[in-house]
Amino acid sequence: EQALSIELQSVTSNKEGTVMLLTDKVNGNCLCGACQVVAASVNMNVGACHCDMCRKWSGGPFLSVNCGSKVSFLSAGAISVFDSSEWAERGFCKQCGTHLYYRLKSNNHYYVPIGLFNTPKNVVFDHQIFIDSKPCYYAFENETKKLTGAEVFAQFADGSE
């Protein structure tokens, strides 16, 4: 199992005042080790997506971190890509099926499951999206920012993401 390589780079905030923990280079891998991911910078604020597609894909809420566009995958031939919508695609390991990323086509940002990395201590679970699609059979205890599907699409439409 590959160890996580992480160093705290900076703490910034977005225009809503949400604190974002950013890190330098982060490494992770899939369950079988065939796919390795290297992200140049990662926002360590974990988000949960409750949309229907993410729940079908992951079997529950999709817990991920925004790795931006500077992401590379070693053994890229071991990755299958599913074009899941007009705006995004999803990657997974051909050998073990591990979910590797959700990538927005418009800005090439990768949202990588936090579980691919050995979880560092500075991770914060701070937001949930498509909260209006969340089923009633689970709930997170953490206090987080919660956005409906309409609010998420509005954020992308006005260019704030």
Short mmCIF file of C-alpha atoms in Angstrom, two decimals:
data_model
loop_
_atom_site.label_atom_id
_atom_site.label_comp_id
_atom_site.label_asym_id
_atom_site.label_seq_id
_atom_site.Cartn_x
_atom_site.Cartn_y
_atom_site.Cartn_z
CA GLU A 1 0.00 0.00 0.00
CA GLN A 2 1.39 3.38 -1.00
CA ALA A 3 1.73 5.93 1.79
CA LEU A 4 0.25 9.40 1.51
CA SER A 5 2.73 12.18 0.90
CA ILE A 6 1.29 15.45 2.19
CA GLU A 7 2.49 18.79 3.53
CA LEU A 8 0.35 21.76 4.50
CA GLN A 9 0.84 24.45 1.87
CA SER A 10 -1.54 27.25 2.78
CA VAL A 11 -4.86 28.21 4.27
CA THR A 12 -7.09 30.45 2.17
CA SER A 13 -10.76 31.32 2.02
CA ASN A 14 -13.18 31.60 -0.89
CA LYS A 15 -15.54 34.53 -1.49
CA GLU A 16 -18.14 32.96 0.88
CA GLY A 17 -15.50 33.01 3.65
CA THR A 18 -15.15 29.23 3.78
CA VAL A 19 -11.67 28.26 4.93
CA MET A 20 -9.93 25.99 2.44
CA LEU A 21 -6.95 23.90 3.50
CA LEU A 22 -4.60 23.39 0.56
CA THR A 23 -1.81 20.86 0.40
CA ASP A 24 1.20 20.20 -1.75
CA LYS A 25 1.60 17.00 -3.73
CA VAL A 26 -0.64 14.13 -2.63
CA ASN A 27 -0.32 10.49 -3.71
CA GLY A 28 -2.87 7.71 -3.49
CA ASN A 29 -3.86 4.46 -5.10
CA CYS A 30 -6.73 2.11 -5.86
CA LEU A 31 -7.52 -1.05 -3.91
CA CYS A 32 -5.33 -3.34 -6.06
CA GLY A 33 -2.55 -0.75 -6.59
CA ALA A 34 -2.77 -0.79 -10.41
CA CYS A 35 -3.83 2.89 -10.52
CA GLN A 36 -1.87 5.54 -8.70
CA VAL A 37 -2.98 9.15 -8.52
CA VAL A 38 -0.74 12.18 -8.00
CA ALA A 39 -2.36 15.57 -7.34
CA ALA A 40 -0.22 18.72 -7.31
CA SER A 41 -2.56 20.54 -4.91
CA VAL A 42 -5.63 19.44 -2.98
CA ASN A 43 -8.37 21.32 -1.15
CA MET A 44 -8.63 19.20 2.01
CA ASN A 45 -12.26 20.21 2.68
CA VAL A 46 -14.18 16.99 2.07
CA GLY A 47 -17.57 17.22 0.44
CA ALA A 48 -20.41 14.74 0.15
CA CYS A 49 -22.53 14.53 -2.99
CA HIS A 50 -25.99 13.02 -2.54
CA CYS A 51 -27.12 13.20 -6.19
CA ASP A 52 -28.71 10.11 -7.71
CA MET A 53 -25.77 9.45 -10.05
CA CYS A 54 -23.14 9.59 -7.30
CA ARG A 55 -25.18 7.36 -5.02
CA LYS A 56 -25.66 4.78 -7.80
CA TRP A 57 -21.96 4.98 -8.69
CA SER A 58 -20.59 4.70 -5.16
CA GLY A 59 -23.38 2.90 -3.31
CA GLY A 60 -23.82 5.90 -1.01
CA PRO A 61 -22.80 9.54 -0.86
CA PHE A 62 -19.64 10.37 -2.82
CA LEU A 63 -17.04 11.72 -0.35
CA SER A 64 -14.34 13.60 -2.24
CA VAL A 65 -11.78 16.40 -2.29
CA ASN A 66 -11.20 18.88 -5.10
CA CYS A 67 -7.77 18.19 -6.60
CA GLY A 68 -7.99 20.88 -9.26
CA SER A 69 -6.72 20.21 -12.78
CA LYS A 70 -3.13 19.22 -12.06
CA VAL A 71 -3.77 15.51 -11.51
CA SER A 72 -1.90 12.64 -13.11
CA PHE A 73 -2.49 8.91 -13.06
CA LEU A 74 0.29 6.36 -13.29
CA SER A 75 -0.69 3.23 -15.23
CA ALA A 76 -3.36 5.23 -17.07
CA GLY A 77 -4.04 2.15 -19.23
CA ALA A 78 -5.64 0.54 -16.19
CA ILE A 79 -8.33 3.25 -16.04
CA SER A 80 -11.80 3.00 -17.59
CA VAL A 81 -13.72 6.20 -18.14
CA PHE A 82 -17.50 6.55 -18.14
CA ASP A 83 -18.99 9.67 -19.78
CA SER A 84 -21.73 10.10 -17.17
CA SER A 85 -23.22 13.43 -18.31
CA GLU A 86 -22.73 16.39 -20.64
CA TRP A 87 -20.59 18.08 -17.99
CA ALA A 88 -18.65 15.25 -16.30
CA GLU A 89 -16.96 11.88 -16.58
CA ARG A 90 -16.05 9.26 -13.99
CA GLY A 91 -12.92 7.12 -13.88
CA PHE A 92 -12.41 3.75 -12.24
CA CYS A 93 -9.79 0.99 -12.12
CA LYS A 94 -10.32 -1.70 -14.76
CA GLN A 95 -8.92 -4.37 -12.44
CA CYS A 96 -10.51 -3.80 -9.04
CA GLY A 97 -13.30 -1.31 -9.84
CA THR A 98 -12.15 1.37 -7.38
CA HIS A 99 -13.68 4.77 -8.12
CA LEU A 100 -10.80 7.09 -9.02
CA TYR A 101 -12.36 10.41 -9.90
CA TYR A 102 -15.25 12.57 -11.02
CA ARG A 103 -13.94 15.12 -13.57
CA LEU A 104 -15.73 18.28 -14.67
CA LYS A 105 -15.23 18.72 -18.40
CA SER A 106 -15.57 22.53 -18.39
CA ASN A 107 -12.60 23.29 -16.13
CA ASN A 108 -10.88 19.88 -15.99
CA HIS A 109 -11.19 19.73 -12.18
CA TYR A 110 -10.87 16.31 -10.59
CA TYR A 111 -12.87 15.36 -7.49
CA VAL A 112 -11.08 12.36 -6.00
CA PRO A 113 -12.53 10.07 -3.33
CA ILE A 114 -10.86 10.91 -0.02
CA GLY A 115 -10.52 7.17 0.63
CA LEU A 116 -7.84 6.82 -2.07
CA PHE A 117 -5.48 8.70 0.23
CA ASN A 118 -4.40 7.64 3.71
CA THR A 119 -6.48 10.26 5.51
CA PRO A 120 -4.32 13.05 6.93
CA LYS A 121 -5.23 14.80 10.18
CA ASN A 122 -6.02 18.17 8.57
CA VAL A 123 -9.05 16.98 6.57
CA VAL A 124 -12.33 18.78 7.30
CA PHE A 125 -15.77 17.51 6.24
CA ASP A 126 -17.43 20.85 5.53
CA HIS A 127 -20.03 20.66 2.76
CA GLN A 128 -22.79 18.55 1.26
CA ILE A 129 -24.32 19.05 -2.16
CA PHE A 130 -27.60 17.86 -3.64
CA ILE A 131 -28.88 17.78 -0.08
CA ASP A 132 -32.41 17.76 -1.52
CA SER A 133 -31.63 14.36 -3.12
CA LYS A 134 -30.29 12.77 0.09
CA PRO A 135 -32.38 9.77 1.12
CA CYS A 136 -33.75 9.58 4.67
CA TYR A 137 -31.89 6.39 5.64
CA TYR A 138 -28.59 8.11 6.56
CA ALA A 139 -27.46 11.41 8.09
CA PHE A 140 -24.08 12.92 8.93
CA GLU A 141 -23.55 14.33 12.39
CA ASN A 142 -21.12 17.06 11.26
CA GLU A 143 -22.35 20.62 10.83
CA THR A 144 -21.71 21.45 7.17
CA LYS A 145 -22.74 23.88 4.48
CA LYS A 146 -25.66 22.29 2.60
CA LEU A 147 -26.59 23.09 -1.00
CA THR A 148 -29.54 21.85 -3.03
CA GLY A 149 -29.09 20.66 -6.61
CA ALA A 150 -30.44 23.97 -7.92
CA GLU A 151 -27.94 25.91 -5.77
CA VAL A 152 -25.04 23.79 -7.07
CA PHE A 153 -26.00 24.35 -10.72
CA ALA A 154 -26.45 28.09 -10.03
CA GLN A 155 -22.92 28.27 -8.57
CA PHE A 156 -21.45 26.73 -11.72
CA ALA A 157 -23.59 28.92 -13.98
CA ASP A 158 -22.26 32.13 -12.41
CA GLY A 159 -18.65 30.91 -12.59
CA SER A 160 -17.98 30.83 -8.85
CA GLU A 161 -16.73 27.20 -8.95
#
